[in-house]
CSV table of C-alpha atoms and ligand atoms in Angstrom, one decimal:
chain,number,residue,atom,x,y,z
A,265,MET,CA,104.4,111.2,38.2
A,266,LYS,CA,108.2,111.4,38.5
A,267,THR,CA,110.0,110.4,41.6
A,268,SER,CA,113.8,110.4,42.1
A,269,ASN,CA,115.9,107.4,41.1
A,270,HIS,CA,116.6,106.5,44.7
A,271,GLN,CA,113.8,105.0,46.8
A,272,PRO,CA,112.0,108.0,48.4
A,273,LYS,CA,112.4,108.2,52.1
A,274,ILE,CA,109.4,109.7,53.9
A,275,LEU,CA,108.7,110.3,57.6
A,276,ILE,CA,105.1,110.2,58.7
A,277,ILE,CA,104.3,112.2,61.9
A,278,TYR,CA,101.0,110.9,63.2
A,279,THR,CA,99.3,113.4,65.6
A,280,GLY,CA,95.8,112.0,65.8
A,281,GLY,CA,92.4,113.0,64.4
A,282,THR,CA,89.8,111.0,62.7
A,283,ILE,CA,92.2,109.6,60.1
A,284,GLY,CA,93.9,107.5,62.8
A,285,MET,CA,90.8,105.6,64.0
A,286,ILE,CA,90.2,102.0,63.3
A,287,GLU,CA,87.6,99.5,64.5
A,288,ASN,CA,88.7,97.1,67.3
A,289,PRO,CA,87.8,93.7,65.8
A,290,GLU,CA,86.7,92.4,69.2
A,291,THR,CA,84.8,95.4,70.7
A,292,LEU,CA,83.9,97.0,67.4
A,293,ALA,CA,84.7,100.4,69.0
A,294,LEU,CA,86.8,103.0,67.2
A,295,GLN,CA,90.3,103.4,68.6
A,296,PRO,CA,93.5,105.1,67.6
A,297,PHE,CA,95.4,103.1,65.0
A,298,ASP,CA,99.0,102.1,65.6
A,299,PHE,CA,101.0,103.5,62.8
A,300,SER,CA,103.9,101.1,63.4
A,301,HIS,CA,101.6,98.6,61.8
A,302,LEU,CA,100.8,100.9,58.9
A,303,MET,CA,101.8,98.4,56.2
A,304,ASP,CA,99.5,95.7,57.7
A,305,ASN,CA,96.5,98.0,58.0
A,306,VAL,CA,97.0,99.9,54.7
A,307,PRO,CA,98.7,97.3,52.6
A,308,LYS,CA,98.4,99.4,49.4
A,309,VAL,CA,101.2,101.6,50.8
A,310,LYS,CA,103.6,98.8,50.1
A,311,LYS,CA,103.0,99.2,46.4
A,312,LEU,CA,104.6,102.6,46.5
A,313,HIS,CA,108.0,101.0,47.3
A,314,TYR,CA,109.0,103.9,49.5
A,315,ASP,CA,111.1,103.7,52.6
A,316,ILE,CA,108.6,104.9,55.3
A,317,ASP,CA,109.2,105.5,59.0
A,318,ASN,CA,106.8,107.0,61.5
A,319,ILE,CA,106.7,109.0,64.7
A,320,GLN,CA,103.5,109.0,66.8
A,321,PHE,CA,102.1,111.4,69.3
A,322,ASN,CA,101.6,109.5,72.5
A,323,PRO,CA,98.6,109.6,73.0
A,324,PRO,CA,97.3,110.7,69.6
A,325,ILE,CA,95.1,113.8,70.1
A,326,ASP,CA,91.9,115.3,68.6
A,327,SER,CA,93.1,118.4,66.9
A,328,SER,CA,90.8,120.6,69.0
A,329,ASN,CA,93.4,120.0,71.7
A,330,MET,CA,96.3,121.2,69.5
A,331,ASP,CA,98.3,124.0,70.9
A,332,PRO,CA,101.7,125.7,70.2
A,333,SER,CA,103.5,123.0,72.3
A,334,HIS,CA,102.3,120.4,69.7
A,335,TRP,CA,103.3,122.6,66.8
A,336,ARG,CA,106.7,122.8,68.4
A,337,ASP,CA,106.9,119.0,68.7
A,338,ILE,CA,106.1,118.6,65.0
A,339,ALA,CA,108.6,121.3,64.0
A,340,LEU,CA,111.3,119.8,66.1
A,341,ALA,CA,110.7,116.3,64.7
A,342,ILE,CA,111.0,117.8,61.2
A,343,GLU,CA,114.2,119.6,62.1
A,344,GLU,CA,115.8,116.5,63.7
A,345,ASN,CA,115.0,114.4,60.7
A,346,TYR,CA,115.4,117.0,58.0
A,347,ASP,CA,118.5,115.6,56.3
A,348,ARG,CA,117.5,112.0,56.5
A,349,TYR,CA,114.2,112.2,54.7
A,350,ASP,CA,113.0,113.5,51.3
A,351,GLY,CA,109.6,114.6,52.6
A,352,PHE,CA,107.3,114.6,55.6
A,353,VAL,CA,103.6,113.7,55.9
A,354,VAL,CA,101.8,115.0,59.0
A,355,LEU,CA,98.6,113.2,59.9
A,356,HIS,CA,96.3,115.5,61.7
A,357,GLY,CA,92.7,116.1,62.7
A,358,THR,CA,90.9,118.4,60.3
A,359,ASP,CA,89.4,120.8,62.9
A,360,THR,CA,92.6,122.9,63.5
A,361,MET,CA,94.6,121.6,60.5
A,362,ALA,CA,94.7,125.1,58.9
A,363,PHE,CA,96.1,126.6,62.1
A,364,THR,CA,98.8,124.0,62.3
A,365,ALA,CA,99.7,124.4,58.7
A,366,SER,CA,100.0,128.1,59.1
A,367,ALA,CA,102.0,127.9,62.3
A,368,LEU,CA,104.5,125.4,60.8
A,369,SER,CA,104.9,127.6,57.7
A,370,PHE,CA,106.2,130.4,60.0
A,371,MET,CA,108.2,128.1,62.2
A,372,LEU,CA,110.1,126.3,59.4
A,373,GLU,CA,112.1,129.1,57.8
A,374,ASN,CA,113.9,128.3,54.5
A,375,LEU,CA,111.9,125.0,54.2
A,376,SER,CA,112.8,123.4,50.9
A,377,LYS,CA,111.3,120.0,51.4
A,378,PRO,CA,107.6,119.0,51.3
A,379,VAL,CA,105.7,119.0,54.6
A,380,ILE,CA,102.3,117.6,53.5
A,381,ILE,CA,99.5,117.6,56.1
A,382,THR,CA,96.5,115.4,55.6
A,383,GLY,CA,93.7,113.8,57.6
A,384,SER,CA,90.3,112.5,56.7
A,385,GLN,CA,86.6,112.9,57.3
A,386,LEU,CA,86.0,109.2,57.9
A,387,PRO,CA,88.3,106.9,60.0
A,388,ILE,CA,91.0,105.0,58.0
A,389,GLY,CA,89.4,101.8,59.4
A,390,GLU,CA,86.0,102.5,57.8
A,391,VAL,CA,85.1,100.8,54.5
A,392,ARG,CA,84.2,104.0,52.7
A,393,THR,CA,87.1,106.0,54.2
A,394,ASP,CA,88.8,109.0,52.5
A,395,GLY,CA,91.7,108.4,54.8
A,396,GLU,CA,93.5,105.7,52.7
A,397,GLU,CA,93.4,107.8,49.5
A,398,ASN,CA,94.5,111.0,51.3
A,399,LEU,CA,97.4,109.2,53.0
A,400,ILE,CA,98.6,107.5,49.8
A,401,THR,CA,98.4,110.8,47.7
A,402,ALA,CA,100.1,112.7,50.5
A,403,LEU,CA,103.0,110.2,50.4
A,404,GLN,CA,103.2,110.5,46.6
A,405,VAL,CA,103.3,114.3,46.8
A,406,ALA,CA,105.9,114.2,49.5
A,407,ALA,CA,108.1,112.0,47.2
A,408,ALA,CA,107.5,113.9,44.0
A,409,VAL,CA,110.5,115.6,42.3
A,410,ASP,CA,110.8,117.8,39.2
A,411,GLU,CA,112.8,117.1,36.1
A,412,ARG,CA,116.0,118.3,37.9
A,413,GLY,CA,115.3,116.0,40.9
A,414,ARG,CA,114.3,118.8,43.3
A,415,PRO,CA,111.3,118.4,45.5
A,416,ARG,CA,108.2,119.5,43.7
A,417,ILE,CA,106.7,121.0,46.9
A,418,GLN,CA,109.1,123.0,49.0
A,419,GLU,CA,106.6,124.3,51.6
A,420,VAL,CA,103.9,123.3,54.1
A,421,ALA,CA,100.8,122.1,52.2
A,422,ILE,CA,97.4,120.6,53.0
A,423,LEU,CA,96.4,117.6,50.9
A,424,PHE,CA,92.7,116.8,51.0
A,425,GLU,CA,90.7,114.7,48.5
A,426,ASN,CA,91.1,116.5,45.1
A,427,TYR,CA,93.4,119.3,45.9
A,428,LEU,CA,96.8,120.3,47.4
A,429,TRP,CA,96.6,123.7,49.0
A,430,ARG,CA,99.2,126.1,50.4
A,431,GLY,CA,99.0,125.4,54.1
A,432,ASN,CA,98.9,129.1,55.2
A,433,ARG,CA,96.2,129.9,52.6
A,434,ALA,CA,93.8,127.1,53.4
A,435,THR,CA,90.7,127.0,55.5
A,436,LYS,CA,88.4,124.2,56.7
A,437,MET,CA,85.2,124.9,54.8
A,438,SER,CA,83.1,121.8,55.4
A,439,ALA,CA,82.4,119.6,58.4
A,440,ASP,CA,81.2,116.7,56.3
A,441,ASN,CA,82.3,117.0,52.6
A,442,PHE,CA,85.3,114.9,51.5
A,443,ASN,CA,86.7,118.1,49.9
A,444,ALA,CA,86.9,119.8,53.3
A,445,PHE,CA,89.5,122.4,52.6
A,446,LYS,CA,89.9,125.3,50.2
A,447,SER,CA,92.1,128.3,49.7
A,448,PHE,CA,89.8,131.1,48.6
A,449,ASN,CA,92.5,133.6,47.8
A,450,TYR,CA,95.3,131.5,46.3
A,451,PRO,CA,95.1,128.8,43.5
A,452,GLU,CA,95.5,125.1,44.3
A,453,LEU,CA,99.1,123.9,44.3
A,454,ALA,CA,97.9,120.7,42.6
A,455,GLU,CA,94.8,119.1,41.4
A,456,ILE,CA,94.4,115.4,42.2
A,457,GLY,CA,92.6,113.5,39.5
A,458,LEU,CA,93.8,110.6,37.3
A,459,ASP,CA,97.2,112.3,37.7
A,460,ILE,CA,98.6,114.8,40.1
A,461,GLU,CA,98.6,118.0,38.1
A,462,TYR,CA,101.0,120.5,39.7
A,463,ASN,CA,100.2,124.2,39.3
A,464,THR,CA,103.9,124.9,38.7
A,465,LEU,CA,103.5,128.7,38.5
A,466,TYR,CA,102.1,128.9,42.0
A,467,LEU,CA,104.5,126.6,43.8
A,468,ARG,CA,107.0,128.1,46.3
A,469,GLN,CA,110.6,128.0,45.2
A,470,VAL,CA,113.1,128.9,47.8
A,471,PRO,CA,116.8,129.6,47.4
A,472,PRO,CA,118.9,126.9,49.1
A,473,ARG,CA,119.6,128.0,52.7
A,474,PRO,CA,119.8,126.0,55.8
A,475,LEU,CA,116.5,125.2,57.6
A,476,LYS,CA,116.0,127.5,60.5
A,477,VAL,CA,113.4,126.4,63.1
A,478,CYS,CA,111.9,129.0,65.5
A,479,THR,CA,109.3,127.4,67.7
A,480,ASP,CA,108.6,130.2,70.3
A,481,MET,CA,105.0,131.4,70.0
A,482,ASP,CA,103.3,134.0,72.2
A,483,CYS,CA,99.7,133.1,73.1
A,484,ASN,CA,98.7,136.6,74.1
A,485,VAL,CA,96.8,137.1,70.9
A,486,MET,CA,93.1,136.5,70.0
A,487,PHE,CA,90.3,137.0,67.5
A,488,LEU,CA,87.7,139.7,68.0
A,489,GLU,CA,84.8,139.1,65.7
A,490,LEU,CA,82.4,141.9,65.1
A,491,ASN,CA,78.6,141.5,65.1
A,492,PRO,CA,76.0,144.1,64.6
A,493,GLY,CA,74.8,145.4,68.0
A,494,MET,CA,78.1,144.8,69.8
A,495,THR,CA,78.1,147.2,72.7
A,496,GLU,CA,80.8,149.7,73.7
A,497,GLN,CA,81.1,147.8,77.0
A,498,THR,CA,81.7,144.5,75.3
A,499,LEU,CA,84.2,145.9,72.8
A,500,ASP,CA,86.1,147.8,75.6
A,501,TYR,CA,86.1,144.7,77.8
A,502,LEU,CA,87.6,142.5,75.1
A,503,LEU,CA,90.1,145.1,74.1
A,504,HIS,CA,91.3,145.2,77.8
A,505,THR,CA,91.9,141.5,77.9
A,506,PRO,CA,94.8,141.1,80.3
A,507,ASN,CA,98.2,140.8,78.7
A,508,ILE,CA,96.8,140.9,75.2
A,509,LYS,CA,99.4,142.0,72.6
A,510,GLY,CA,97.8,141.2,69.2
A,511,ILE,CA,94.2,141.1,68.0
A,512,VAL,CA,92.9,139.8,64.7
A,513,LEU,CA,89.8,142.1,64.2
A,514,LYS,CA,87.4,140.2,62.1
A,515,THR,CA,85.5,142.9,60.2
A,516,TYR,CA,82.8,143.1,57.6
A,517,GLY,CA,83.3,142.9,53.8
A,518,ALA,CA,86.4,144.8,52.6
A,519,GLY,CA,87.5,145.6,56.1
A,520,ASN,CA,84.6,147.7,57.4
A,521,THR,CA,83.4,148.4,61.0
A,522,PRO,CA,80.9,150.7,62.6
A,523,THR,CA,81.9,154.4,62.5
A,524,HIS,CA,80.4,155.4,65.9
A,525,PRO,CA,82.8,157.7,67.6
A,526,TRP,CA,82.9,155.3,70.7
A,527,PHE,CA,83.9,152.4,68.4
A,528,ILE,CA,86.8,154.2,66.8
A,529,LYS,CA,87.8,155.7,70.2
A,530,CYS,CA,88.0,152.2,71.9
A,531,ILE,CA,90.1,150.9,69.0
A,532,LYS,CA,92.4,153.9,69.1
A,533,GLU,CA,92.9,153.6,72.8
A,534,ALA,CA,93.9,149.9,72.4
A,535,VAL,CA,96.4,150.8,69.6
A,536,ASP,CA,97.8,153.6,71.7
A,537,ARG,CA,98.3,151.1,74.6
A,538,GLY,CA,100.5,149.2,72.2
A,539,VAL,CA,98.1,146.4,71.1
A,540,VAL,CA,98.7,145.4,67.5
A,541,ILE,CA,95.3,145.2,65.7
A,542,VAL,CA,95.1,143.5,62.3
A,543,ASN,CA,92.0,144.0,60.1
A,544,VAL,CA,91.0,140.7,58.6
A,545,THR,CA,87.7,140.2,56.8
A,546,GLN,CA,85.0,137.8,57.9
A,547,CYS,CA,84.5,136.9,54.2
A,548,VAL,CA,86.3,133.7,53.1
A,549,ASN,CA,87.0,135.2,49.7
A,550,GLY,CA,88.7,138.5,48.9
A,551,GLY,CA,90.5,140.7,51.4
A,552,VAL,CA,90.7,144.0,53.2
A,553,ASN,CA,90.9,147.2,51.2
A,554,CYS,CA,91.0,149.9,53.8
A,555,SER,CA,90.8,152.8,51.4
A,556,LEU,CA,87.6,151.6,49.7
A,557,TYR,CA,85.1,152.9,52.3
A,558,GLU,CA,85.2,155.6,55.0
A,559,THR,CA,84.6,152.9,57.6
A,560,GLY,CA,87.8,151.0,56.8
A,561,LYS,CA,89.8,154.2,56.4
A,562,ALA,CA,88.9,155.3,59.9
A,563,LEU,CA,90.6,152.2,61.3
A,564,LEU,CA,93.7,152.8,59.2
A,565,ASP,CA,93.9,156.4,60.5
A,566,VAL,CA,94.0,155.2,64.2
A,567,GLY,CA,96.8,152.7,63.5
A,568,VAL,CA,95.0,149.4,62.7
A,569,ILE,CA,96.9,147.5,60.1
A,570,SER,CA,95.5,145.8,57.1
A,571,GLY,CA,95.6,142.0,56.8
A,572,TYR,CA,94.9,142.2,53.1
A,573,ASP,CA,93.8,138.8,51.9
A,574,ILE,CA,95.3,136.7,54.7
A,575,THR,CA,93.2,134.0,56.3
A,576,SER,CA,92.3,134.4,59.9
A,577,GLU,CA,94.2,131.2,60.8
A,578,ALA,CA,97.4,132.6,59.2
A,579,ALA,CA,96.9,136.0,60.8
A,580,VAL,CA,96.5,134.8,64.3
A,581,THR,CA,99.4,132.3,64.1
A,582,LYS,CA,101.6,134.9,62.4
A,583,LEU,CA,101.0,137.3,65.4
A,584,MET,CA,101.8,134.4,67.8
A,585,PHE,CA,105.0,133.8,65.9
A,586,LEU,CA,106.1,137.4,65.6
A,587,PHE,CA,105.5,138.2,69.3
A,588,GLY,CA,107.2,134.8,70.0
A,589,GLN,CA,110.3,136.2,68.4
A,590,ARG,CA,110.1,139.1,70.9
A,591,TYR,CA,109.7,141.8,68.3
A,592,THR,CA,108.5,145.2,69.3
A,593,ALA,CA,104.9,146.2,68.4
A,594,GLY,CA,106.4,148.3,65.6
A,595,MET,CA,108.3,145.4,64.1
A,596,VAL,CA,105.3,143.1,64.4
A,597,LYS,CA,103.3,145.7,62.4
A,598,LYS,CA,106.0,145.9,59.8
A,599,TYR,CA,106.1,142.1,59.4
A,600,MET,CA,102.3,141.8,59.4
A,601,ALA,CA,102.4,144.0,56.4
A,602,SER,CA,104.9,141.8,54.6
A,603,ASP,CA,104.7,138.4,53.0
A,604,LEU,CA,106.9,136.0,55.0
A,605,CYS,CA,106.2,132.7,53.3
A,606,GLY,CA,103.4,133.1,50.8
A,607,GLU,CA,100.7,133.7,53.3
A,608,VAL,CA,99.5,137.1,52.0
A,609,THR,CA,99.3,139.2,48.8
A,610,ILE,CA,100.6,142.7,49.4
A,611,PRO,CA,99.1,144.9,46.7
B,826,LIG,N1,87.7,116.3,65.7
B,826,LIG,C1,88.6,115.7,64.7
B,826,LIG,C2,89.9,116.4,64.8
B,826,LIG,O1,90.1,117.5,64.4
B,826,LIG,C3,88.0,115.8,63.4
B,826,LIG,C4,88.8,115.3,62.2
B,826,LIG,O2,89.9,114.7,62.3
B,826,LIG,O3,88.3,115.4,61.1
B,826,LIG,O4,90.8,115.8,65.4
């Protein structure tokens, strides 16, 4: 792997999660690891000969507690340090990692340096941990440059075990396998084996423009996942959630829903009230094709927009981001049907 001639300078942002746990030698209990002692606890990192600094969440959090205020803290830390570092490694719990990766991809406009998010299934302090390897590979990816000395990765990516995935395309797919993430609708950015093999054709290349950080997110959005037997009362109740502006409607297959007149009527009324409803499939692989079946087409006719092959994590954070920019419902619909930073394939 090629790195630039100067010593790579990497900032680690440690937010918490399983990766940061280590055994207390006296009590034997797992406790959060102090990353200011990174080199003592993971001595292999020294062999990279990088100049590494770190910032820590105080206290570190389980990623189930992540919310837009934490995404803002991460984005602002990157903005403040953008010119001083070659790359950024964010250590994060796995549970909501795909949401954070998606949110950051929207918040960090014109990003042209690597932001590599990683974590682990076993604490870094355990003998058989995957955390040490993930951390070291993430640092290497964050430092990697191409033949012309430009960062290999110029986007938010998730590094986990054998793969590097585009952050806003990835999903947590396993609660216990070391290969915990996958992007079902976009190829891996790199495969980690004996070497780190970059999938050059699929890497994001951005024209050089100043980084623009927009951290306002609007939380008046939600998932509405269909299940057979959902009653009109339930659907109508959910669609009337107070202050709701955007809904990711998790539909069946290629974007299908029941065609009962009451179902379409409830959805139409919500759209007419100004709620932006995005059709995203419950399937992990493939996307929504509203013109394939009558059921999907009925939604399109009442103003539901297609999410195409976007992940639900990216769809919900994109809605938060767009409403956070105070766009009108019409503008939000327009941007939901556009690719902002590699999150969706528009046919
Ligand atoms: N609950 C943990 C978290 O997301 C799980 C993990 O890190 O794997 O913070």
